[in-house]
Coordinates of C-alpha atoms in Angstrom, one line a residue:
Chain A
X1 CA 170.5 61.1 73.5
X2 CA 167.8 63.1 75.2
X3 CA 165.4 64.8 72.7
X4 CA 166.0 68.5 72.8
X5 CA 162.3 69.4 72.6
X6 CA 161.1 66.7 74.9
X7 CA 158.1 67.7 77.0
X8 CA 158.1 66.7 80.6
X9 CA 160.6 65.1 82.9
X10 CA 163.2 62.6 81.6
X11 CA 165.5 60.5 83.7
X12 CA 168.3 58.4 82.3
X13 CA 170.7 56.1 84.0
X14 CA 170.2 57.8 87.4
X15 CA 172.1 56.8 90.5
X16 CA 171.9 58.5 93.9
X17 CA 173.8 58.0 97.1
X18 CA 173.4 59.3 100.6
X19 CA 176.9 59.4 102.1
X20 CA 178.5 56.2 101.1
X21 CA 175.3 54.2 100.7
X22 CA 173.9 53.9 97.2
X23 CA 170.1 54.3 97.5
X24 CA 169.1 54.4 93.8
X25 CA 171.0 52.3 91.4
X26 CA 171.0 53.1 87.6
X27 CA 167.4 53.9 87.0
X28 CA 166.9 53.3 83.3
X29 CA 165.1 55.8 81.0
X30 CA 161.9 57.1 82.6
X31 CA 159.6 59.8 81.5
X32 CA 156.8 61.8 83.3
X33 CA 154.7 63.7 80.8
X34 CA 153.1 67.1 81.1
X35 CA 149.3 66.9 81.8
X36 CA 149.6 63.6 83.6
X37 CA 149.8 62.4 87.2
X38 CA 152.6 59.9 87.7
X39 CA 152.4 57.8 90.9
X40 CA 155.7 56.8 92.5
X41 CA 155.1 53.5 94.4
X42 CA 157.2 51.1 96.4
X43 CA 157.5 49.8 100.0
X44 CA 159.4 51.6 102.7
X45 CA 163.0 52.0 101.8
X46 CA 162.4 51.6 98.1
X47 CA 164.0 55.0 97.4
X48 CA 160.9 57.1 96.6
X49 CA 161.8 60.1 98.7
X50 CA 165.4 59.9 97.6
X51 CA 164.3 60.0 93.9
X52 CA 162.1 63.1 94.5
X53 CA 164.9 64.8 96.5
X54 CA 167.4 64.1 93.8
X55 CA 165.1 65.5 91.1
X56 CA 164.5 68.6 93.3
X57 CA 168.3 69.1 93.5
X58 CA 168.6 68.4 97.2
X59 CA 170.9 65.4 96.7
X60 CA 173.9 64.9 94.4
X61 CA 173.2 62.6 91.4
X62 CA 174.9 60.6 88.7
X63 CA 173.1 60.3 85.4
X64 CA 170.8 62.6 83.5
X65 CA 167.8 64.6 84.5
X66 CA 166.0 67.0 82.2
X67 CA 162.9 69.0 82.2
X68 CA 161.4 70.0 78.9
X69 CA 164.7 69.2 77.3
X70 CA 166.7 71.4 79.7
X71 CA 169.3 69.6 81.8
X72 CA 168.5 70.3 85.5
X73 CA 172.1 70.1 86.7
X74 CA 172.9 73.0 84.5
X75 CA 170.5 75.3 86.4
X76 CA 171.2 77.2 89.5
X77 CA 169.4 76.3 92.8
X78 CA 167.1 79.3 92.3
X79 CA 166.3 78.5 88.6
X80 CA 165.7 74.8 89.5
X81 CA 163.4 75.8 92.4
X82 CA 161.4 78.1 90.1
X83 CA 160.6 75.2 87.8
X84 CA 160.1 72.5 90.5
X85 CA 157.6 72.6 93.3
X86 CA 158.6 69.9 95.9
X87 CA 156.6 69.0 99.0
X88 CA 158.8 66.9 101.4
X89 CA 157.4 64.0 103.4
X90 CA 157.5 65.7 106.8
X91 CA 157.0 69.4 107.0
X92 CA 158.3 71.2 110.1
X93 CA 155.7 71.7 112.8
X94 CA 156.5 74.9 114.7
X95 CA 156.9 77.8 112.3
X96 CA 155.3 81.0 113.6
X97 CA 154.5 82.1 110.1
X98 CA 151.0 82.8 108.9
X99 CA 149.5 80.6 106.2
X100 CA 148.9 83.5 103.8
X101 CA 152.4 84.9 104.5
X102 CA 154.0 81.5 103.8
X103 CA 152.4 81.5 100.4
X104 CA 153.6 85.0 99.6
X105 CA 157.0 84.0 100.9
X106 CA 157.2 81.1 98.4
X107 CA 156.2 83.6 95.6
X108 CA 158.8 86.2 96.8
X109 CA 161.5 83.6 96.6
X110 CA 160.5 83.0 93.0
X111 CA 161.1 86.7 92.3
X112 CA 157.5 88.1 92.7
X113 CA 156.7 91.2 94.7
X114 CA 153.8 91.7 97.1
X115 CA 151.7 93.6 94.5
X116 CA 148.0 93.3 94.0
X117 CA 148.3 90.7 91.2
X118 CA 150.5 88.5 93.5
X119 CA 148.1 88.8 96.4
X120 CA 145.2 87.9 94.1
X121 CA 147.1 84.9 92.8
X122 CA 147.7 83.6 96.4
X123 CA 144.1 84.4 97.3
X124 CA 142.8 82.3 94.4
X125 CA 144.9 79.3 95.5
X126 CA 143.7 79.7 99.1
X127 CA 140.1 79.6 97.9
X128 CA 140.8 76.6 95.6
X129 CA 142.3 74.5 98.4
X130 CA 139.6 75.7 100.9
X131 CA 142.3 77.2 103.0
X132 CA 140.6 80.6 103.5
X133 CA 139.5 80.0 107.1
X134 CA 143.1 79.2 108.0
X135 CA 144.8 82.0 106.1
X136 CA 145.5 84.1 109.1
X137 CA 146.5 81.3 111.4
X138 CA 150.2 80.4 112.1
X139 CA 151.6 77.2 110.7
X140 CA 152.4 76.0 114.2
X141 CA 148.7 76.1 115.2
X142 CA 147.6 73.8 112.4
X143 CA 146.8 70.1 112.5
X144 CA 149.0 67.7 110.5
X145 CA 146.4 67.5 107.7
X146 CA 145.9 71.2 107.5
X147 CA 149.7 71.7 107.4
X148 CA 149.9 69.2 104.6
X149 CA 147.3 71.1 102.6
X150 CA 149.2 74.4 103.2
X151 CA 152.4 72.7 102.1
X152 CA 150.7 71.6 98.9
X153 CA 149.6 75.2 98.3
X154 CA 153.2 76.4 99.0
X155 CA 154.5 74.0 96.3
X156 CA 151.8 75.1 93.8
X157 CA 151.8 78.8 94.4
X158 CA 155.0 79.2 92.4
X159 CA 153.3 77.6 89.3
X160 CA 156.0 75.1 88.8
X161 CA 156.4 73.0 85.6
X162 CA 157.1 70.0 87.7
X163 CA 155.2 69.4 90.9
X164 CA 156.4 66.6 93.2
X165 CA 154.7 65.6 96.4
X166 CA 156.0 63.0 98.8
X167 CA 153.1 61.2 100.4
X168 CA 150.8 64.2 100.4
X169 CA 147.8 62.3 101.7
X170 CA 149.5 60.6 104.7
X171 CA 148.0 63.0 107.3
X172 CA 144.7 63.6 105.5
X173 CA 141.3 62.2 106.2
X174 CA 139.4 60.2 103.5
X175 CA 137.6 63.3 102.1
X176 CA 140.8 65.3 101.6
X177 CA 142.8 62.2 100.3
X178 CA 140.3 62.0 97.5
X179 CA 139.9 65.7 96.9
X180 CA 143.6 66.4 96.9
X181 CA 144.3 63.7 94.4
X182 CA 141.4 64.8 92.2
X183 CA 142.6 68.3 92.4
X184 CA 146.2 67.3 91.5
X185 CA 145.0 65.3 88.5
X186 CA 143.0 68.4 87.4
X187 CA 146.0 70.6 88.0
X188 CA 148.2 68.4 85.8
X189 CA 145.6 68.3 83.0
X190 CA 144.4 71.9 83.0
X191 CA 147.8 73.6 83.5
X192 CA 149.8 70.9 81.6
X193 CA 152.1 70.4 84.6
X194 CA 154.2 67.3 85.3
X195 CA 152.9 65.9 88.6
X196 CA 154.7 63.1 90.4
X197 CA 153.2 61.8 93.7
X198 CA 154.8 59.3 96.0
X199 CA 152.0 57.2 97.5
X200 CA 151.5 54.2 99.8
X201 CA 147.8 53.8 99.0
X202 CA 147.7 51.6 95.9
X203 CA 144.0 52.1 95.3
X204 CA 144.4 55.9 95.2
X205 CA 147.3 55.4 92.7
X206 CA 145.3 53.1 90.5
X207 CA 142.4 55.5 90.5
X208 CA 144.2 58.8 89.8
X209 CA 147.5 58.1 88.1
X210 CA 147.9 57.9 84.4
X211 CA 151.3 56.4 84.9
X212 CA 153.1 54.4 87.6
X213 CA 156.7 53.9 88.6
X214 CA 157.2 51.0 90.9
X215 CA 160.5 50.9 92.9
X216 CA 162.0 48.2 95.1
X217 CA 165.3 48.4 97.0
X218 CA 166.5 51.3 94.9
X219 CA 165.7 49.7 91.5
X220 CA 162.9 50.2 89.1
X221 CA 160.7 47.1 89.0
X222 CA 158.1 48.3 86.5
X223 CA 156.6 51.4 84.8
X224 CA 153.5 51.8 82.8
X225 CA 149.8 52.3 83.3
X226 CA 148.5 51.3 86.7
X227 CA 146.7 48.3 85.1
X228 CA 150.0 47.0 83.6
X229 CA 152.1 47.5 86.7
X230 CA 149.8 46.7 89.6
X231 CA 149.3 43.0 89.2
X232 CA 148.9 40.5 92.1
X233 CA 152.2 38.8 91.0
X234 CA 154.1 42.0 91.2
X235 CA 152.6 43.1 94.5
X236 CA 153.6 39.7 95.9
X237 CA 157.2 40.3 94.6
X238 CA 157.6 43.9 95.8
X239 CA 155.3 44.3 98.8
X240 CA 155.3 40.6 100.0
X241 CA 151.5 40.6 100.2
X242 CA 148.7 38.6 98.7
X243 CA 146.3 41.1 97.1
X244 CA 143.1 41.2 95.2
X245 CA 143.2 43.6 92.3
X246 CA 139.8 44.7 90.8
X247 CA 139.3 46.7 87.6
X248 CA 135.5 47.0 87.4
X249 CA 134.1 47.1 83.9
X250 CA 131.2 49.5 84.9
X251 CA 133.5 52.5 85.3
X252 CA 133.6 52.4 89.1
X253 CA 137.1 53.0 90.6
X254 CA 139.6 50.2 90.8
X255 CA 140.4 48.6 94.1
X256 CA 143.5 46.9 95.4
X257 CA 142.8 45.0 98.6
X258 CA 145.7 43.6 100.6
X259 CA 144.5 40.1 101.8
X260 CA 147.4 39.1 104.0
X261 CA 151.2 39.5 104.4
X262 CA 153.4 36.7 103.1
Chain B
X1 CA 139.8 89.5 112.4
X2 CA 139.9 86.3 110.5
X3 CA 140.0 85.3 106.9
X4 CA 136.4 84.2 107.0
X5 CA 135.0 87.7 107.3
X6 CA 137.4 89.6 105.1
X7 CA 139.5 88.4 102.1
X8 CA 142.8 86.8 103.1
X9 CA 144.8 89.5 101.3
X10 CA 142.9 92.3 103.1
X11 CA 143.4 90.5 106.5
X12 CA 147.1 90.1 105.6
X13 CA 147.5 93.8 104.8
X14 CA 145.8 94.6 108.1
X15 CA 148.2 92.4 110.0
X16 CA 151.2 94.0 108.2
X17 CA 150.0 97.4 109.4
X18 CA 149.6 96.0 112.9
X19 CA 153.2 94.8 112.8
X20 CA 154.4 98.2 111.7
X21 CA 152.4 99.7 114.6
X22 CA 154.3 97.5 117.0
X23 CA 157.6 98.9 115.7
X24 CA 156.5 102.4 116.3
X25 CA 155.2 101.7 119.8
X26 CA 158.4 99.9 120.9
X27 CA 160.5 102.6 119.2
X28 CA 158.8 105.3 121.2
X29 CA 159.2 103.2 124.4
X30 CA 162.9 102.9 123.6
X31 CA 163.2 106.8 123.4
X32 CA 161.3 107.1 126.7
X33 CA 163.5 104.4 128.4
X34 CA 166.6 106.2 127.2
X35 CA 165.4 109.5 128.7
X36 CA 164.7 107.7 131.9
X37 CA 168.2 106.2 131.8
X38 CA 169.7 109.6 131.3
X39 CA 167.8 111.1 134.2
X40 CA 169.2 108.5 136.6
X41 CA 172.7 108.7 138.1
X42 CA 174.8 110.4 140.8
X43 CA 175.1 114.1 140.8
X44 CA 171.5 115.1 141.5
X45 CA 171.0 116.3 138.0
X46 CA 167.4 116.2 136.9
X47 CA 166.2 115.6 133.4
X48 CA 164.9 119.2 133.3
X49 CA 168.4 120.5 133.9
X50 CA 170.0 118.0 131.5
X51 CA 167.7 118.3 128.6
X52 CA 168.6 121.9 127.7
X53 CA 172.2 120.6 127.3
X54 CA 170.8 118.2 124.7
X55 CA 169.0 120.9 122.6
X56 CA 171.5 123.7 123.0
X57 CA 174.9 122.3 124.0
X58 CA 176.6 125.7 123.8
X59 CA 174.2 127.6 126.0
X60 CA 173.9 124.9 128.7
X61 CA 175.3 124.9 132.2
X62 CA 178.9 123.5 131.8
X63 CA 178.4 120.8 134.5
X64 CA 175.2 119.6 132.9
X65 CA 176.9 119.6 129.5
X66 CA 179.8 117.5 130.7
X67 CA 177.7 115.0 132.6
X68 CA 175.2 114.6 129.7
X69 CA 177.6 114.5 126.8
X70 CA 180.6 112.7 128.4
X71 CA 178.8 110.3 130.8
X72 CA 175.1 109.8 130.7
X73 CA 174.3 110.0 127.0
X74 CA 177.1 107.7 125.8
X75 CA 176.0 105.2 128.5
X76 CA 172.3 105.4 127.7
X77 CA 172.9 105.1 124.0
X78 CA 175.4 102.3 124.5
X79 CA 172.7 100.4 126.4
X80 CA 170.4 100.9 123.4
X81 CA 172.8 99.7 120.7
X82 CA 174.2 96.8 122.8
X83 CA 170.7 95.6 123.5
X84 CA 169.8 95.9 119.8
X85 CA 173.0 94.1 118.8
X86 CA 172.6 91.2 121.2
X87 CA 168.9 90.8 120.3
X88 CA 169.7 90.8 116.6
X89 CA 172.4 88.2 117.2
X90 CA 170.0 86.1 119.3
X91 CA 167.2 86.4 116.8
X92 CA 169.4 85.2 113.9
X93 CA 171.0 82.4 115.9
X94 CA 167.6 81.1 116.6
X95 CA 166.6 81.4 113.0
X96 CA 169.9 80.0 111.5
X97 CA 170.2 77.1 113.9
X98 CA 166.4 76.5 113.9
X99 CA 166.6 76.5 117.7
X100 CA 164.4 78.6 120.0
X101 CA 166.9 78.3 122.9
X102 CA 169.8 79.7 121.0
X103 CA 171.3 83.0 122.2
X104 CA 175.0 84.2 122.2
X105 CA 175.1 83.8 126.0
X106 CA 173.4 80.4 126.4
X107 CA 175.5 78.9 123.5
X108 CA 178.8 80.1 124.8
X109 CA 179.5 82.6 122.1
X110 CA 179.6 85.5 124.5
X111 CA 182.0 83.5 126.8
X112 CA 184.2 82.8 123.7
X113 CA 184.2 86.5 122.8
X114 CA 185.2 87.4 126.5
X115 CA 188.2 85.1 126.3
X116 CA 189.3 86.6 123.0
X117 CA 188.9 90.1 124.4
X118 CA 190.6 89.0 127.7
X119 CA 193.6 87.6 125.8
X120 CA 194.1 91.1 124.2
X121 CA 193.7 93.0 127.5
X122 CA 195.6 90.6 129.8
X123 CA 198.3 89.1 127.7
X124 CA 198.4 91.8 125.1
X125 CA 197.9 89.1 122.5
X126 CA 196.6 90.6 119.3
X127 CA 195.5 88.6 116.3
X128 CA 196.7 91.4 114.1
X129 CA 200.5 91.3 114.0
X130 CA 202.0 94.6 115.0
X131 CA 203.8 95.1 111.7
X132 CA 200.8 94.3 109.5
X133 CA 199.9 97.6 107.9
X134 CA 197.3 98.8 107.1
X135 CA 195.4 96.9 109.7
X136 CA 197.6 98.0 112.6
X137 CA 195.3 101.1 113.0
X138 CA 192.7 98.7 114.4
X139 CA 195.1 97.9 117.3
X140 CA 195.9 101.5 117.7
X141 CA 192.1 102.3 117.9
X142 CA 191.6 99.6 120.6
X143 CA 189.7 97.5 118.1
X144 CA 192.3 94.8 118.1
X145 CA 190.6 93.5 121.2
X146 CA 187.3 93.5 119.3
X147 CA 188.9 91.5 116.5
X148 CA 190.2 89.0 119.0
X149 CA 186.7 88.7 120.5
X150 CA 185.3 88.3 116.9
X151 CA 187.7 85.4 116.0
X152 CA 186.8 83.5 119.2
X153 CA 183.1 84.2 118.9
X154 CA 183.2 83.0 115.3
X155 CA 185.1 79.8 116.3
X156 CA 182.4 79.0 118.9
X157 CA 179.7 79.7 116.3
X158 CA 181.3 77.4 113.7
X159 CA 181.7 74.6 116.3
X160 CA 177.9 74.9 117.0
X161 CA 177.2 75.1 113.3
X162 CA 179.2 71.9 112.6
X163 CA 177.6 70.1 115.6
X164 CA 174.1 71.0 114.4
X165 CA 174.8 69.3 111.1
X166 CA 175.5 65.9 112.7
X167 CA 172.7 63.4 112.4
X168 CA 170.5 63.2 115.5
X169 CA 171.6 66.4 117.1
X170 CA 168.4 68.0 118.4
X171 CA 167.5 71.4 119.9
X172 CA 168.5 70.4 123.5
X173 CA 171.7 68.5 122.5
X174 CA 172.9 71.7 120.9
X175 CA 172.0 73.7 124.0
X176 CA 174.0 71.2 126.1
X177 CA 176.9 71.6 123.8
X178 CA 176.6 75.4 124.1
X179 CA 176.7 75.0 127.9
X180 CA 179.8 72.8 127.6
X181 CA 181.4 75.5 125.4
X182 CA 180.4 78.1 128.0
X183 CA 182.1 76.1 130.7
X184 CA 185.2 75.6 128.5
X185 CA 185.6 79.3 127.7
X186 CA 184.8 80.3 131.3
X187 CA 187.6 77.9 132.4
X188 CA 190.0 79.6 130.0
X189 CA 188.8 82.9 131.4
X190 CA 189.7 81.5 134.9
X191 CA 193.2 80.7 133.6
X192 CA 193.5 84.3 132.4
X193 CA 192.4 85.5 135.8
X194 CA 195.0 83.4 137.4
X195 CA 197.9 84.9 135.5
X196 CA 196.5 88.5 135.4
X197 CA 198.0 91.4 137.2
X198 CA 195.7 93.1 139.8
X199 CA 194.8 95.9 137.4
X200 CA 194.0 93.4 134.6
X201 CA 192.0 91.3 137.0
X202 CA 189.8 94.2 137.7
X203 CA 189.2 94.5 133.9
X204 CA 188.4 90.8 133.7
X205 CA 185.8 91.1 136.4
X206 CA 184.2 93.8 134.2
X207 CA 184.0 91.3 131.3
X208 CA 182.4 88.7 133.4
X209 CA 179.6 90.9 134.8
X210 CA 178.9 93.4 132.2
X211 CA 179.1 97.2 132.6
X212 CA 178.4 100.3 130.5
X213 CA 180.9 102.4 132.3
X214 CA 183.5 102.3 129.5
X215 CA 181.1 103.6 126.9
X216 CA 182.4 106.2 124.6
X217 CA 181.3 108.0 121.4
X218 CA 183.8 106.2 119.1
X219 CA 182.7 102.8 120.5
X220 CA 179.1 103.8 120.0
X221 CA 180.0 104.7 116.4
X222 CA 181.7 101.3 115.8
X223 CA 178.9 99.2 117.2
X224 CA 176.2 101.3 115.4
X225 CA 178.2 100.7 112.1
X226 CA 178.3 96.9 112.8
X227 CA 174.5 96.9 113.5
X228 CA 173.9 98.9 110.3
X229 CA 176.1 96.6 108.1
X230 CA 174.6 93.4 109.6
X231 CA 171.1 94.8 109.4
X232 CA 171.5 95.5 105.7
X233 CA 172.9 92.0 105.1
X234 CA 170.0 90.5 107.0
X235 CA 167.5 92.7 105.3
X236 CA 168.7 91.7 101.8
X237 CA 168.3 88.0 102.9
X238 CA 165.0 88.5 104.7
X239 CA 163.0 86.2 102.5
X240 CA 165.6 83.4 102.6
X241 CA 165.9 83.8 106.4
X242 CA 162.1 83.6 106.8
X243 CA 162.1 80.5 104.6
X244 CA 164.5 78.8 107.2
X245 CA 161.6 78.9 109.7
X246 CA 159.9 76.3 107.5
X247 CA 162.7 73.9 108.0
X248 CA 165.9 73.2 106.1
X249 CA 164.5 70.8 103.5
X250 CA 161.6 73.1 102.7
X251 CA 163.9 76.1 102.4
X252 CA 166.2 74.3 100.1
X253 CA 163.3 73.2 98.0
X254 CA 162.4 76.8 97.7
X255 CA 165.8 77.5 96.2
X256 CA 167.6 78.8 99.3
X257 CA 171.3 78.1 99.5
X258 CA 171.0 77.2 103.2
X259 CA 174.7 76.4 103.7
X260 CA 175.8 79.8 102.5
X261 CA 173.0 81.6 104.3
X262 CA 174.0 80.0 107.6
X263 CA 177.7 80.9 107.2
X264 CA 177.0 84.5 106.3
X265 CA 174.4 84.7 109.1
X266 CA 176.8 83.2 111.7
X267 CA 179.6 85.6 110.6
X268 CA 177.2 88.5 111.3
X269 CA 176.0 87.2 114.6
X270 CA 179.6 86.5 115.7
X271 CA 180.5 90.1 114.7
X272 CA 177.5 91.6 116.6
X273 CA 178.2 89.6 119.7
X274 CA 181.9 90.1 119.7
X275 CA 181.7 93.9 119.2
X276 CA 179.0 94.2 122.0
X277 CA 180.9 91.9 124.4
X278 CA 184.3 93.6 123.8
X279 CA 182.7 97.0 124.7
X280 CA 180.5 96.2 127.6
X281 CA 181.4 92.6 128.7
X282 CA 179.1 89.7 129.0
X283 CA 175.4 90.5 129.2
X284 CA 173.2 87.4 129.1
X285 CA 169.7 86.5 128.0
X286 CA 168.8 89.8 126.1
X287 CA 169.3 87.8 122.9
X288 CA 167.0 85.1 124.1
X289 CA 164.1 87.1 125.7
X290 CA 163.8 89.9 123.1
X291 CA 163.3 87.7 120.0
X292 CA 160.8 85.5 121.9
X293 CA 158.6 88.6 122.7
X294 CA 159.0 89.8 119.1
X295 CA 157.9 86.4 117.7
X296 CA 154.8 86.4 119.9
X297 CA 153.9 89.9 118.6
X298 CA 154.6 89.6 114.9
X299 CA 155.6 86.0 114.1
X300 CA 158.7 85.0 112.2
X301 CA 158.4 87.2 109.1
X302 CA 161.9 88.7 109.1
X303 CA 160.9 92.1 107.9
X304 CA 159.0 92.7 111.1
X305 CA 160.7 90.1 113.4
X306 CA 164.3 91.4 113.2
X307 CA 163.7 95.1 113.7
X308 CA 161.2 94.4 116.5
X309 CA 163.7 92.1 118.2
X310 CA 166.4 94.8 118.0
X311 CA 164.0 97.4 119.4
X312 CA 162.9 95.1 122.2
X313 CA 166.5 94.3 123.0
X314 CA 167.3 98.0 123.1
X315 CA 164.3 98.6 125.4
X316 CA 165.2 95.7 127.8
X317 CA 168.9 96.8 128.2
X318 CA 168.0 100.4 128.5
X319 CA 165.6 99.6 131.3
X320 CA 168.2 97.3 132.8
X321 CA 170.7 100.1 132.8
X322 CA 168.2 102.3 134.7
X323 CA 167.6 99.5 137.2
X324 CA 171.3 99.0 137.7
X325 CA 171.6 102.6 138.8
X326 CA 168.4 103.0 140.8
X327 CA 167.8 99.6 142.6
X328 CA 170.3 100.5 145.3
X329 CA 171.1 104.2 145.8
X330 CA 174.7 105.2 144.9
X331 CA 175.5 101.6 143.9
X332 CA 176.0 100.6 140.3
X333 CA 174.9 97.0 139.9
X334 CA 176.5 94.9 137.1
X335 CA 174.2 94.6 134.1
X336 CA 174.8 90.9 133.6
X337 CA 173.6 90.2 137.1
X338 CA 170.2 91.8 136.5
X339 CA 169.7 90.3 133.0
X340 CA 170.6 86.9 134.4
X341 CA 168.1 87.2 137.3
X342 CA 165.3 88.1 134.8
X343 CA 166.5 85.9 131.9
X344 CA 167.3 82.7 133.7
X345 CA 163.7 81.9 134.8
X346 CA 162.6 82.7 131.2
X347 CA 165.2 80.3 129.8
X348 CA 164.1 77.5 132.2
X349 CA 160.4 78.1 131.3
X350 CA 161.3 77.7 127.6
X351 CA 163.1 74.4 128.3
X352 CA 160.2 73.1 130.3
X353 CA 157.7 74.1 127.6
X354 CA 159.7 72.1 125.1
X355 CA 159.4 68.9 127.1
X356 CA 158.6 66.0 124.8
X357 CA 159.4 67.9 121.7
X358 CA 163.1 66.8 121.5
X359 CA 164.2 63.3 120.7

């Protein structure tokens, strides 16, 4: 049985289907802890987005999902959304909504009013994510990378217990890839949030994640620390690549270099 | 004014005030357009002679009193409320279907409402059975026709809603389906024309071209009530409706029950369209043009977007009503003809602007 006072997200025996197709098949017991960044890895079609959507309550599930000991399927959509900040893989391009207004909107839907404290909270986040110069622009006017940073802010502005981001760095340049992940790790640590990030960049995952879940064709292949999970043999099995994995002793960041496809 | 010079919250407050200012400006223009509309018409009655009848109905000249209160005022106000209703319906169809080309006219909902109304008028087919008390009072009040129009408009809306949920259905596919629906319902209208008596045929022509001539105070009251009820529903759901502009997945992730919101919203848009169409016939493009101008001025935040769309719709139809009376002396042009001449190029320009955006 799931522990009543368990901290963080727990998954047990989870299966998810889209229509008649089963995408995730009986994921065993998995836990993402508060204060840690968990990287969700796997090749295209592994089921990463499906898993995040299922946790967010956007897809029907079989099995158990609980956050801090509370079963998620017992919560209403509003209650669940108040606890979970989810950033989908592709955000819509054309909304004629201003950046700052979009953050206030996310807060309003969590039951906050447009009072001074709320405005100040949004302002702090805008400053922290260096979005201030964009605050009065409309979402439709932003570049892909800028939109992605705003979407991260939208997920965070509600101060969720669980923050899930689906490939948040895919449209970002190298500077923002690093700074967003550093910032997410800090966010997890300082605010004791559960942060789960689906990533394609294995080096970024090795560098920033405390924990890794590796999926392949809808099944869990491995979970544990990046060092335990990201081995050349496993990358060969899951990604069909020959890779060199470096864990320097001098404290410099790890590197996973794909040598060639098999 | 950008966020780099002032704080984002201060800049946001400033833009909120700007948005409110637009509401006042367009609101004043609606009143002026309405007065202009009242001043136009046969009978050589100037505004100066008519206005005293507005302030002091008892003391006014009897002819001016009758012309103002029985003819011009109901027509002018009907233009305002029909314009507002169609613009609200268009704005919310665009929001709910996440489609900038949506409008009751372009998606065939107006045509469906016309068929429903036509069935009642031509074949005396009412969806409320004659013996079904207490609803029979609706038939007695002439609202049975409105109910017919509503059921047909709702059916068309639900067909569009279902199609929009199919995988791979993009913005322009939905518009093509809407055009197909329009053809279908126009064909049904053709069948009704074929079997109609000469008197009924005259009424049908009224549906197809749009006219304010049958405006009356009770109808004005009914449409105003529908606008009020739908406006309150939309206002209560304003944050959820705004969230839809971020896309369905994002809205759901923010806790919005998108399915329920769409159903409630489409019920309201069908009711607004059906009531407007059953009173004045088919008037196209107001629901397309007004929300687009509103969006350019204040963006998609519903608290400003919806009322501004309604006011712009009211302004556009009020000006159209004036044009219909004054373009050719002593000839009353059909409203739908004028709105189509103005709206169609706008619609085409929107389609051309979207080139390459649709899969």
